[in-house]
Coordinates of C-alpha atoms in Angstrom, one line a residue:
M1 CA 49.1 42.1 -8.8
F2 CA 52.6 43.4 -8.3
E3 CA 51.9 45.4 -5.2
E4 CA 54.0 43.1 -2.9
F5 CA 57.1 43.7 -5.1
Q6 CA 56.8 47.5 -5.3
P7 CA 58.5 49.8 -5.7
I8 CA 60.0 48.3 -8.8
A9 CA 62.7 49.8 -10.9
A10 CA 63.6 48.5 -14.4
I11 CA 67.0 49.3 -15.9
A12 CA 68.1 49.1 -19.5
T13 CA 71.1 50.5 -21.3
T14 CA 70.2 49.8 -24.9
P15 CA 67.1 50.9 -27.0
T16 CA 66.3 47.2 -27.8
A17 CA 66.3 46.1 -24.1
A18 CA 64.3 49.3 -23.1
Q19 CA 61.6 48.5 -25.7
T20 CA 61.3 44.9 -24.2
L21 CA 60.9 46.2 -20.7
L22 CA 58.6 49.1 -21.7
S23 CA 55.8 46.6 -22.5
L24 CA 55.9 45.5 -18.9
C25 CA 56.2 49.1 -17.5
Q26 CA 53.1 50.1 -19.4
S27 CA 51.1 47.3 -17.7
E28 CA 52.2 47.8 -14.1
A29 CA 53.5 50.4 -11.8
M30 CA 57.2 50.1 -12.7
T31 CA 59.6 52.8 -13.6
L32 CA 62.1 52.2 -16.5
W33 CA 65.5 53.9 -16.1
V34 CA 67.7 54.4 -19.1
P35 CA 70.8 56.5 -19.9
E36 CA 70.0 60.0 -20.9
A37 CA 71.8 59.4 -24.2
I38 CA 69.3 56.9 -25.5
V39 CA 66.0 58.5 -24.5
S40 CA 65.4 59.9 -28.0
Q41 CA 65.7 56.4 -29.5
I42 CA 62.9 54.9 -27.3
H43 CA 59.3 55.1 -28.5
S44 CA 57.0 55.3 -25.6
T45 CA 53.4 56.4 -25.1
H46 CA 53.9 56.2 -21.3
S47 CA 56.5 58.8 -20.7
A48 CA 55.6 59.0 -17.0
N49 CA 57.1 55.5 -16.6
L50 CA 60.4 56.4 -18.4
Q51 CA 63.1 58.2 -16.5
S52 CA 66.7 58.8 -17.4
F53 CA 70.0 59.1 -15.5
N54 CA 73.2 60.8 -16.5
Q55 CA 75.7 59.4 -14.0
P56 CA 77.5 56.0 -14.1
L57 CA 75.1 53.1 -13.8
K58 CA 77.0 51.8 -10.8
A59 CA 76.3 55.0 -8.9
H60 CA 72.7 55.2 -10.0
L61 CA 72.2 51.6 -8.9
A62 CA 73.5 52.3 -5.5
E63 CA 70.7 54.9 -5.0
L64 CA 68.0 52.5 -6.4
W65 CA 69.2 49.7 -4.2
T66 CA 68.1 51.3 -1.0
T67 CA 64.8 52.7 -2.2
H68 CA 63.4 49.9 -4.2
Q69 CA 62.0 46.4 -3.3
S70 CA 62.6 44.9 -6.7
L71 CA 65.1 45.6 -9.6
V72 CA 64.5 44.3 -13.1
F73 CA 67.5 44.5 -15.5
G74 CA 67.6 44.3 -19.3
L75 CA 71.3 43.5 -19.2
A76 CA 73.6 40.5 -19.5
T77 CA 73.6 38.4 -16.4
G78 CA 77.3 38.7 -16.0
A79 CA 77.1 42.5 -16.1
V80 CA 74.3 42.5 -13.5
T81 CA 76.3 40.1 -11.2
R82 CA 79.3 42.5 -11.2
L83 CA 77.1 45.5 -10.6
I84 CA 75.2 44.2 -7.6
A85 CA 78.1 42.3 -6.0
P86 CA 79.3 45.2 -3.9
L87 CA 75.7 46.0 -2.8
L88 CA 74.7 42.6 -1.5
H89 CA 74.3 42.6 2.3
D90 CA 71.8 40.0 3.5
K91 CA 69.1 38.0 1.7
S92 CA 66.5 39.1 4.4
S93 CA 66.9 42.8 3.4
D94 CA 68.4 42.9 -0.2
P95 CA 65.9 43.6 -3.0
A96 CA 64.8 41.0 -5.5
V97 CA 66.9 41.1 -8.6
V98 CA 65.5 39.8 -12.0
V99 CA 67.3 39.8 -15.4
V100 CA 65.4 39.8 -18.7
D101 CA 67.5 39.0 -21.8
T102 CA 67.4 41.7 -24.5
A103 CA 65.0 39.8 -26.8
G104 CA 62.6 39.1 -23.9
Q105 CA 62.9 35.3 -24.3
F106 CA 64.2 34.5 -20.8
V107 CA 63.5 35.9 -17.4
I108 CA 66.1 34.9 -14.8
S109 CA 65.6 35.0 -11.0
L110 CA 69.2 36.1 -10.1
C111 CA 69.0 37.1 -6.4
G112 CA 66.5 37.1 -3.5
G113 CA 64.5 34.2 -5.0
H114 CA 62.7 33.4 -1.8
Q115 CA 62.6 36.1 0.8
A116 CA 62.7 39.0 -1.6
G117 CA 60.2 37.3 -4.0
A118 CA 62.4 37.2 -7.1
D119 CA 61.2 33.7 -8.0
R120 CA 57.5 34.9 -8.0
L121 CA 58.3 38.1 -9.8
T122 CA 60.3 36.2 -12.4
R123 CA 57.3 33.9 -13.1
S124 CA 55.0 36.9 -13.4
I125 CA 57.2 38.8 -15.8
A126 CA 57.7 35.7 -17.9
L127 CA 54.0 35.2 -18.2
Y128 CA 53.6 38.9 -19.3
L129 CA 56.3 38.6 -21.9
N130 CA 55.4 35.1 -23.0
A131 CA 58.9 34.2 -22.0
T132 CA 60.6 31.3 -20.2
A133 CA 61.2 31.7 -16.5
V134 CA 64.6 30.5 -15.2
L135 CA 64.5 29.5 -11.6
T136 CA 67.5 27.7 -10.2
G137 CA 66.6 27.2 -6.6
S138 CA 66.2 23.5 -5.4
A139 CA 62.8 24.2 -3.9
N140 CA 61.4 24.9 -7.4
H141 CA 62.8 21.7 -8.8
L142 CA 61.3 19.7 -5.9
Q143 CA 58.0 21.6 -6.2
L144 CA 58.2 22.7 -2.6
P145 CA 57.6 26.1 -1.0
G146 CA 60.8 27.7 0.2
I147 CA 61.1 27.0 3.9
D148 CA 62.1 30.6 4.5
V149 CA 58.9 32.0 2.9
L150 CA 56.6 29.2 4.0
G151 CA 54.6 31.3 6.5
V152 CA 54.5 34.6 4.5
P153 CA 50.9 34.2 3.2
F154 CA 49.6 33.7 6.7
G155 CA 51.6 36.6 8.2
W156 CA 53.9 34.4 10.3
Q157 CA 57.1 36.0 11.6
R158 CA 60.4 34.3 10.8
G159 CA 62.3 33.4 14.0
T160 CA 65.8 32.4 14.8
G161 CA 67.6 29.4 13.5
D162 CA 69.8 27.9 10.8
W163 CA 67.8 28.7 7.8
T164 CA 70.6 27.9 5.3
G165 CA 71.1 24.5 7.0
V166 CA 67.4 23.5 6.9
S167 CA 67.2 24.7 3.3
A168 CA 70.3 22.6 2.5
A169 CA 68.7 19.5 4.1
I170 CA 65.6 20.0 1.9
A171 CA 67.8 20.3 -1.2
R172 CA 69.4 17.0 -0.3
Q173 CA 65.9 15.5 0.0
G174 CA 66.5 14.6 3.7
T175 CA 63.6 14.2 6.1
V176 CA 62.6 17.4 7.7
Q177 CA 60.6 17.1 11.0
V178 CA 57.8 19.7 11.3
I179 CA 56.4 20.4 14.8
Q180 CA 53.4 22.7 14.2
E181 CA 51.9 23.9 17.5
A182 CA 49.8 26.8 16.1
G183 CA 48.8 28.5 12.9
S184 CA 47.1 27.4 9.7
T185 CA 47.8 24.0 8.3
L186 CA 46.5 24.9 4.9
W187 CA 50.0 24.9 3.5
Q188 CA 50.2 21.2 4.1
S189 CA 47.2 20.4 1.8
S190 CA 49.0 21.1 -1.4
L191 CA 52.4 19.5 -0.8
P192 CA 53.5 17.1 -3.6
S193 CA 53.6 13.4 -3.1
G194 CA 56.9 12.3 -1.7
H195 CA 57.6 15.5 0.1
P196 CA 60.4 15.4 2.8
F197 CA 58.2 16.7 5.7
E198 CA 57.5 14.5 8.6
F199 CA 54.8 16.0 11.0
G200 CA 54.9 15.7 14.7
F201 CA 57.0 13.3 16.8
P202 CA 56.4 9.7 15.4
E203 CA 58.1 8.2 18.4
H204 CA 55.4 9.7 20.7
S205 CA 52.5 8.4 18.6
A206 CA 50.8 5.0 18.8
T207 CA 49.6 5.2 15.3
V208 CA 52.6 6.5 13.4
Q209 CA 55.7 4.5 12.8
P210 CA 59.0 6.1 13.5
A211 CA 60.9 7.2 10.3
A212 CA 63.4 4.7 8.9
T213 CA 66.1 7.3 9.0
P214 CA 66.5 10.1 11.5
P215 CA 65.4 13.6 10.4
A216 CA 68.1 15.9 8.9
A217 CA 66.5 19.1 10.2
R218 CA 63.5 20.4 12.1
V219 CA 61.0 23.2 11.7
W220 CA 59.0 24.6 14.7
I221 CA 55.8 26.4 14.0
S222 CA 54.9 27.8 17.4
P223 CA 54.2 30.9 19.5
L224 CA 57.0 29.7 21.8
Q225 CA 60.4 31.2 21.7
R226 CA 63.0 28.4 21.7
T227 CA 66.7 28.9 22.1
F228 CA 68.9 26.8 19.8
S229 CA 72.5 25.9 20.7
P230 CA 74.9 27.4 18.2
E231 CA 77.2 24.4 18.7
S232 CA 74.6 21.9 17.4
D233 CA 75.1 20.4 14.0
F234 CA 71.4 19.6 13.7
P235 CA 69.8 22.5 11.9
K236 CA 66.6 23.9 13.3
V237 CA 64.4 27.0 12.5
Q238 CA 61.2 28.5 14.0
W239 CA 58.3 30.3 12.5
H240 CA 55.9 32.2 14.8
P241 CA 52.2 32.5 13.8
R242 CA 50.6 35.7 15.1
V243 CA 48.2 34.0 17.5
L244 CA 48.8 35.9 20.7
W245 CA 46.5 38.9 21.7
V246 CA 48.0 41.0 24.4
G247 CA 45.5 42.6 26.8
I248 CA 46.8 45.7 28.5
G249 CA 45.5 47.9 31.3
C250 CA 47.6 50.8 32.5
E251 CA 47.5 53.9 34.5
R252 CA 46.9 57.2 32.8
G253 CA 50.3 58.7 31.5
T254 CA 52.2 55.4 31.5
P255 CA 55.2 55.9 29.1
Q256 CA 55.7 53.8 26.1
L257 CA 58.9 52.4 27.6
V258 CA 57.1 51.0 30.6
I259 CA 54.5 49.4 28.4
E260 CA 57.0 47.9 26.1
T261 CA 59.1 46.6 29.0
A262 CA 56.1 45.1 30.6
V263 CA 55.1 43.2 27.5
Q264 CA 58.7 41.9 27.0
R265 CA 59.0 40.8 30.6
V266 CA 55.8 38.8 30.4
L267 CA 56.7 37.2 27.1
Q268 CA 60.1 36.2 28.3
A269 CA 58.8 34.8 31.6
H270 CA 56.4 32.5 29.7
H271 CA 58.9 31.7 26.9
L272 CA 56.6 33.3 24.3
A273 CA 57.9 34.9 21.0
D274 CA 57.6 38.6 20.4
G275 CA 57.0 37.7 16.7
A276 CA 53.8 35.7 17.7
I277 CA 52.0 38.9 18.9
A278 CA 48.9 39.5 16.8
G279 CA 47.9 42.8 18.4
I280 CA 47.1 44.7 21.5
A281 CA 43.7 44.9 23.2
T282 CA 42.4 47.3 25.9
I283 CA 39.4 49.2 27.1
D284 CA 38.1 52.1 25.0
L285 CA 38.9 54.6 27.7
K286 CA 42.6 53.9 26.7
A287 CA 42.1 54.4 23.0
D288 CA 44.0 57.8 23.2
E289 CA 46.6 56.7 25.8
V290 CA 49.8 58.1 24.3
G291 CA 52.2 55.5 25.4
L292 CA 50.0 52.7 24.2
V293 CA 49.3 54.4 20.9
E294 CA 52.9 55.0 20.3
F295 CA 53.8 51.4 21.2
C296 CA 51.3 50.0 18.6
R297 CA 52.5 52.5 16.0
D298 CA 56.1 51.7 16.3
R299 CA 55.5 48.0 16.4
H300 CA 52.9 48.1 13.5
L301 CA 50.4 46.3 15.8
P302 CA 46.6 46.7 15.6
L303 CA 45.0 48.2 18.7
R304 CA 41.5 46.8 19.5
C305 CA 39.5 48.8 22.1
F306 CA 36.3 47.5 23.8
P307 CA 33.7 49.3 25.9
A308 CA 33.3 48.4 29.5
D309 CA 30.0 46.6 29.1
R310 CA 31.5 44.2 26.6
L311 CA 34.5 43.5 28.8
R312 CA 32.2 43.0 31.8
S313 CA 30.4 40.2 29.9
V314 CA 33.6 38.1 29.6
P315 CA 34.3 35.5 32.4
V316 CA 37.9 35.9 33.6
P317 CA 40.0 34.0 36.2
T318 CA 41.1 37.0 38.2
P319 CA 38.5 39.7 38.3
S320 CA 39.1 42.9 40.4
T321 CA 36.5 44.9 42.3
V322 CA 39.0 47.8 42.4
V323 CA 39.2 47.8 38.6
E324 CA 35.4 47.5 38.3
A325 CA 34.9 50.5 40.6
E326 CA 37.4 52.5 38.5
V327 CA 36.4 51.8 34.9
G328 CA 33.1 49.8 35.1
T329 CA 34.5 46.3 34.5
P330 CA 36.2 43.8 36.8
S331 CA 38.7 43.0 34.0
V332 CA 40.5 44.9 31.3
A333 CA 43.7 43.0 30.3
E334 CA 42.2 39.5 30.5
A335 CA 38.8 40.3 29.0
A336 CA 40.2 42.5 26.3
A337 CA 42.7 39.8 25.3
L338 CA 40.0 37.1 25.1
L339 CA 37.7 39.4 23.1
A340 CA 40.3 40.4 20.6
A341 CA 41.2 36.8 20.1
G342 CA 37.6 35.8 19.6
L343 CA 37.0 38.5 17.0
E344 CA 39.9 37.3 14.9
V345 CA 38.7 33.8 14.3
P346 CA 38.0 33.4 10.6
Q347 CA 36.0 30.4 9.3
V348 CA 38.8 29.0 7.2
E349 CA 39.6 25.7 8.9
Q350 CA 37.8 23.1 11.0
R351 CA 39.4 22.5 14.3
D352 CA 38.5 20.1 17.1
T353 CA 40.5 22.0 19.7
P354 CA 39.2 25.1 21.5
A355 CA 39.6 28.3 19.5
I356 CA 40.6 30.6 22.4
N357 CA 42.8 30.1 25.4
L358 CA 44.0 32.5 28.1
R359 CA 47.7 31.7 27.8
V360 CA 48.9 34.1 30.5
P361 CA 46.6 35.5 33.3
K362 CA 47.1 39.1 34.2
Q363 CA 50.5 40.2 35.4
I364 CA 51.2 43.6 36.9
V365 CA 54.5 45.2 36.0
R366 CA 56.2 48.4 37.3
M367 CA 59.6 49.9 36.4
D368 CA 61.8 51.5 39.0
G369 CA 62.1 55.1 38.4
Q370 CA 59.3 55.3 35.9
P371 CA 55.7 56.4 36.4
G372 CA 52.7 54.2 35.9
A373 CA 51.9 50.5 36.1
V374 CA 50.9 48.0 33.4
T375 CA 48.7 45.0 33.6
V376 CA 49.4 42.4 30.9
A377 CA 47.4 39.2 30.0
I378 CA 47.8 37.1 26.8
A379 CA 45.2 35.1 25.1
Q380 CA 46.0 32.6 22.3
T381 CA 43.7 31.9 19.4
Q382 CA 44.0 28.9 17.0
H383 CA 43.8 31.1 13.9
E384 CA 46.6 33.6 13.3
F385 CA 46.2 37.3 12.4
T386 CA 47.7 37.7 9.0
G387 CA 48.2 41.5 9.1
R388 CA 47.5 41.5 5.4
S389 CA 44.7 43.1 3.2
G390 CA 43.1 40.3 1.2
N391 CA 42.4 40.2 -2.5
L392 CA 39.7 38.5 -4.6
W393 CA 40.9 38.0 -8.1
L394 CA 38.0 36.7 -10.4
V395 CA 39.8 35.1 -13.4
G396 CA 38.4 33.9 -16.6
T397 CA 40.6 31.1 -18.0
G398 CA 39.2 31.0 -21.5
P399 CA 38.3 27.9 -23.4
G400 CA 41.0 25.6 -22.1
Q401 CA 44.3 26.4 -23.8
L402 CA 46.8 28.6 -21.9
A403 CA 47.5 30.3 -25.2
Q404 CA 43.9 31.6 -25.1
M405 CA 44.4 33.3 -21.7
T406 CA 45.4 36.9 -21.3
P407 CA 48.8 37.5 -19.8
A408 CA 47.1 39.3 -16.9
A409 CA 44.9 36.3 -16.1
Q410 CA 47.9 33.9 -16.2
T411 CA 49.9 36.2 -13.9
A412 CA 47.0 36.5 -11.4
I413 CA 46.8 32.7 -11.1
A414 CA 50.5 32.4 -10.7
Q415 CA 50.7 35.1 -8.0
A416 CA 47.7 34.1 -5.9
D417 CA 48.2 32.6 -2.5
I418 CA 45.3 30.2 -3.1
V419 CA 43.5 29.1 -6.3
I420 CA 39.9 27.9 -6.0
G421 CA 37.9 26.3 -8.9
Y422 CA 36.1 23.4 -10.4
S423 CA 38.5 20.4 -10.5
L424 CA 38.5 20.2 -14.4
Y425 CA 39.4 23.9 -14.7
I426 CA 42.2 23.5 -12.1
E427 CA 43.7 20.7 -14.3
L428 CA 43.6 22.9 -17.4
I429 CA 45.7 25.7 -15.8
A430 CA 48.0 23.3 -13.9
P431 CA 51.1 24.6 -15.7
L432 CA 50.6 28.1 -14.1
L433 CA 50.5 26.8 -10.6
R434 CA 53.6 27.2 -8.5
P435 CA 55.2 25.4 -5.5
G436 CA 53.6 26.5 -2.2
Q437 CA 50.3 27.6 -3.6
I438 CA 47.2 26.3 -1.9
I439 CA 44.9 24.6 -4.4
E440 CA 41.2 23.9 -3.6
A441 CA 39.2 22.0 -6.3
L442 CA 35.5 21.7 -5.6
P443 CA 32.8 19.8 -7.5
I444 CA 31.0 21.5 -10.3
T445 CA 27.8 21.9 -8.4
Q446 CA 29.3 23.8 -5.5
E447 CA 29.6 27.3 -7.0
R448 CA 28.1 29.1 -4.1
Q449 CA 30.4 27.2 -1.6
R450 CA 33.3 28.3 -3.7
A451 CA 32.3 31.9 -3.6
E452 CA 31.8 31.7 0.2
R453 CA 35.1 30.0 0.7
A454 CA 37.0 32.5 -1.4
I455 CA 35.5 35.4 0.4
A456 CA 36.3 34.0 3.8
L457 CA 40.0 33.4 2.8
A458 CA 40.3 36.9 1.3
Q459 CA 38.7 38.5 4.4
W460 CA 41.4 36.7 6.4
G461 CA 44.1 38.4 4.3
L462 CA 44.9 35.9 1.6
T463 CA 45.1 36.7 -2.1
V464 CA 42.5 34.3 -3.7
A465 CA 42.1 33.6 -7.4
V466 CA 38.6 32.2 -8.2
I467 CA 38.8 30.7 -11.7
S468 CA 36.0 30.1 -14.2
S469 CA 36.2 28.8 -17.7
G470 CA 35.5 31.2 -20.4
D471 CA 34.8 34.7 -19.0
C472 CA 34.3 34.7 -15.2
G473 CA 31.6 37.5 -15.7
I474 CA 29.5 35.4 -18.2
Y475 CA 27.8 32.5 -16.5
G476 CA 30.9 32.4 -14.3
M477 CA 31.9 33.0 -10.6
A478 CA 32.0 36.7 -10.7
G479 CA 28.3 37.2 -10.2
L480 CA 28.1 34.8 -7.3
V481 CA 31.0 36.3 -5.5
L482 CA 29.7 39.8 -5.9
E483 CA 26.2 38.8 -4.8
Q484 CA 27.7 37.2 -1.6
L485 CA 29.8 40.3 -1.0
Q486 CA 26.7 42.4 -1.3
A487 CA 24.9 40.3 1.2
L488 CA 27.8 40.7 3.7
Q489 CA 27.5 44.5 3.3
W490 CA 30.9 44.7 1.6
D491 CA 32.3 48.2 1.4
G492 CA 33.7 47.8 -2.1
K493 CA 37.2 48.0 -0.9
T494 CA 38.2 45.3 1.6
P495 CA 38.9 42.8 0.4
A496 CA 40.1 44.3 -2.8
L497 CA 38.5 42.9 -5.9
Q498 CA 39.7 42.7 -9.5
V499 CA 38.0 40.9 -12.5
F500 CA 40.2 39.4 -15.2
P501 CA 38.2 38.8 -18.3
G502 CA 38.5 35.7 -20.5
I503 CA 37.4 34.4 -23.9
T504 CA 34.0 33.1 -23.3
A505 CA 32.6 29.8 -24.7
M506 CA 30.5 31.7 -27.2
Q507 CA 33.5 33.5 -28.6
A508 CA 35.7 30.4 -28.6
A509 CA 33.0 28.4 -30.4
A510 CA 32.4 31.1 -33.0
S511 CA 36.2 31.4 -33.7
R512 CA 36.3 27.7 -34.6
V513 CA 33.5 27.9 -37.1
G514 CA 34.1 31.2 -38.8
A515 CA 32.3 34.5 -38.1
P516 CA 28.7 33.7 -36.9
L517 CA 28.5 36.6 -34.5
M518 CA 29.1 39.5 -36.9
H519 CA 25.6 40.9 -36.3
D520 CA 23.4 41.3 -33.3
F521 CA 23.6 38.2 -31.0
C522 CA 22.6 37.0 -27.6
A523 CA 23.5 34.1 -25.2
I524 CA 20.9 32.1 -23.3
S525 CA 21.6 29.3 -20.8
L526 CA 19.2 26.4 -20.9
S527 CA 20.0 25.4 -17.3
D528 CA 17.0 26.0 -15.0
L529 CA 19.0 25.4 -11.8
L530 CA 19.2 29.1 -11.1
T531 CA 16.6 30.5 -13.6
P532 CA 13.0 29.3 -13.8
W533 CA 12.2 27.5 -17.1
E534 CA 9.3 29.8 -17.8
V535 CA 11.7 32.7 -17.9
I536 CA 14.2 30.8 -20.1
E537 CA 11.4 29.9 -22.5
K538 CA 10.2 33.5 -22.7
R539 CA 13.8 34.6 -23.6
L540 CA 14.0 31.9 -26.3
N541 CA 10.8 33.1 -27.9
A542 CA 12.0 36.7 -27.8
A543 CA 15.4 35.9 -29.3
A544 CA 14.0 33.7 -32.0
H545 CA 11.4 36.3 -32.9
A546 CA 13.9 39.2 -33.0
D547 CA 16.2 37.1 -35.3
F548 CA 19.3 37.3 -33.0
V549 CA 22.1 34.9 -33.7
T550 CA 21.7 32.9 -30.5
S551 CA 24.3 30.9 -28.5
L552 CA 22.9 28.4 -26.2
Y553 CA 24.9 27.5 -23.1
N554 CA 24.3 24.3 -21.0
P555 CA 22.1 22.8 -23.7
R556 CA 21.7 19.2 -22.3
S557 CA 22.8 17.3 -19.2
Q558 CA 22.1 13.8 -18.0
S559 CA 19.0 14.9 -16.2
R560 CA 17.9 17.7 -18.5
T561 CA 17.2 16.3 -21.9
Q562 CA 14.0 18.1 -23.2
Q563 CA 15.1 21.7 -23.0
I564 CA 17.2 21.7 -26.2
A565 CA 14.3 20.0 -28.0
I566 CA 11.9 22.8 -26.8
A567 CA 14.4 25.4 -27.9
Q568 CA 14.6 23.8 -31.3
Q569 CA 10.8 23.9 -31.7
I570 CA 10.7 27.6 -30.7
F571 CA 13.3 28.6 -33.2
L572 CA 11.7 26.5 -36.0
S573 CA 8.5 28.5 -35.4
H574 CA 10.4 31.7 -36.4
R575 CA 13.2 30.5 -38.7
P576 CA 13.6 28.3 -41.7
A577 CA 14.5 24.6 -41.1
N578 CA 17.7 25.1 -43.0
T579 CA 19.0 27.8 -40.7
P580 CA 22.7 27.1 -40.1
V581 CA 23.6 25.8 -36.7
A582 CA 27.1 25.1 -35.3
L583 CA 27.8 22.6 -32.4
V584 CA 31.1 23.2 -30.8
R585 CA 32.2 20.9 -27.9
A586 CA 35.2 21.5 -25.8
A587 CA 36.6 24.3 -28.0
Y588 CA 40.4 24.5 -28.1
R589 CA 40.8 21.4 -25.9
A590 CA 42.2 18.0 -26.8
D591 CA 38.8 16.4 -27.3
E592 CA 37.3 19.3 -29.3
Q593 CA 34.4 18.3 -31.6
I594 CA 32.9 20.6 -34.3
T595 CA 29.6 19.9 -36.1
L596 CA 27.9 22.1 -38.7
T597 CA 24.2 21.2 -39.2
T598 CA 20.8 22.8 -39.6
L599 CA 18.1 23.8 -37.2
A600 CA 15.9 20.9 -38.4
N601 CA 18.7 18.3 -37.9
L602 CA 20.0 19.8 -34.6
L603 CA 18.9 16.9 -32.4
D604 CA 20.5 14.3 -34.6
E605 CA 23.9 15.2 -33.2
P606 CA 25.4 14.5 -29.8
I607 CA 25.0 17.4 -27.4
D608 CA 26.1 17.7 -23.8
M609 CA 27.1 20.3 -21.2
L610 CA 30.4 20.9 -22.9
T611 CA 28.7 21.9 -26.1
T612 CA 27.9 25.4 -27.2
V613 CA 25.1 25.7 -29.8
I614 CA 25.2 28.7 -32.1
I615 CA 21.9 29.2 -34.1
G616 CA 22.3 31.6 -37.1
N617 CA 19.9 34.3 -38.1
Q618 CA 18.2 34.9 -41.4
S619 CA 21.4 36.2 -42.9
T620 CA 23.7 33.4 -41.7
R621 CA 25.1 30.9 -44.3
F622 CA 27.6 28.2 -44.7
H623 CA 30.5 28.5 -47.2
A624 CA 33.3 25.9 -47.6
D625 CA 32.7 24.5 -44.1
W626 CA 32.7 27.9 -42.5
M627 CA 29.7 29.7 -40.9
I628 CA 29.2 33.3 -41.9
T629 CA 26.9 36.0 -40.7
P630 CA 27.2 39.1 -42.9
R631 CA 28.1 42.3 -41.1
G632 CA 25.2 44.0 -42.8
Y633 CA 21.8 42.6 -42.1
L634 CA 20.6 40.7 -45.2
G635 CA 17.9 38.6 -43.5
F636 CA 15.2 39.4 -46.0
E637 CA 17.2 38.9 -49.2
P638 CA 17.1 35.5 -51.0
Q639 CA 19.7 33.1 -49.7
P640 CA 20.0 30.3 -52.3
N641 CA 23.3 29.0 -50.8
R642 CA 22.4 28.8 -47.1
L643 CA 23.7 25.2 -47.2

């Protein structure tokens, strides 16, 4: 979960602060640095995560500053401020700086809140330590994503402009005009009501009224490279979604310099941004072309190579018989660009506009005094290349209270780019959600659609948290997601998957009535939506006959009313009528209801889909309004006080 912030160095100068940070270091890949003099006073079972230094902290910090992406201090805020002041250079390159008070009650985002990710790291550490996150940026107060990190989840490249000026306009709650010509619009879906963004040019629309006040700033989201006047007092910035696939054909032995110059010349001639390049495409004969490989390596760009027969099947505006005679296809640059753009279209948004467009037909570029020639063509796709490896986090949220969730589960939800779940479950974890997150709440019956949606977004490169109440691996979303991945021939690695367990409904219900699960038990769902009723009935008979303590999930819905009655009769055929039964509805939620009854009187009480039914075994008894199943099996001993 903390991969995007690594490497992380934690620093403490007292044993108390070190112990506070050690709990965090044991959970994640974080190194704790302490003065050599206090090492013996620190009790750690994870010595590999504990390092010491014997030079002044100021000198040691100067070394860590250039080698770490994030720094977490267990020091006073003032002391940290003085230490880092000489090292601060630029917010686009400085590491994230987070301060944790000695007692671990407060976590402060001190520096690099947006671009370095200190705000997100602060939230995560606070959740791990059950502390209060202190975030002072205006975007947090307004529940808005930071404008300088808006496109990070989608792999957008930050362009030129007055970022401070636009951020200040947002802080003053001025209207900010957004002109989005490319890239995902998912970020718009979760903006709070009353947000300051005005989309498009209202004065050019017949259906949108011009704003009452002129905009205070403008944001361009486009593959175009715009030039802003430094004398202008109207702040503007530009994000560049990576939607341009550059097709390249070149003579054998063409140097990297010539290829790079050719690409830059074509981009500049058509006013396209270098940051909007998604990748390079060519024929497979050029997969080992040294200059091309070096160009992609140095620019961290993917190289897509296609065989001649695939390239030959793509209609292009300027085919060449000469090229066809040479390599077996009438087009390399144009066809490769179009093919690459087509391969990179994920099913994540519905668009009415065409997905692929040949933005620039092939251009032939040579350099004086340099060998080789380069043919360049550029295709644009509607869906950007994120350049990220996606993650699927399957999260169990427990019975409903945040206090019943594991810190790891809470952190996963807070860190994810997008959270997907049933609308009620989204409401229950609302305090964990952060500004800028994409939230997709789907109806309760659309579990498979949720799984498919989550996988598509993760394959695209986003980090997706799929939430289930209780434990996600017990009647939750984990099974459906893994089933779908298997059907897609998933390699087990990409997207990466992690399961975060939670307290399931059976455990939560049991905890509210005592200790009914102290001996062998089982869980059976009475819903026949995914399991034939004949199978469910067979399992009920087996559990009742074997004297398992049995928890019944999904006991009754508006359309399924007889299943619980059949289950009662099955158990009555194997167990006494006075067998203790607990009905727990909405455990740990505001509308929680608890009823202790017997197997005979089970149907006299209200039961619905939010109710968990726990049927005791022959040993189970009630005592002072608590339900107890002895740890040792006493089922065949007399039980005079079962009620």
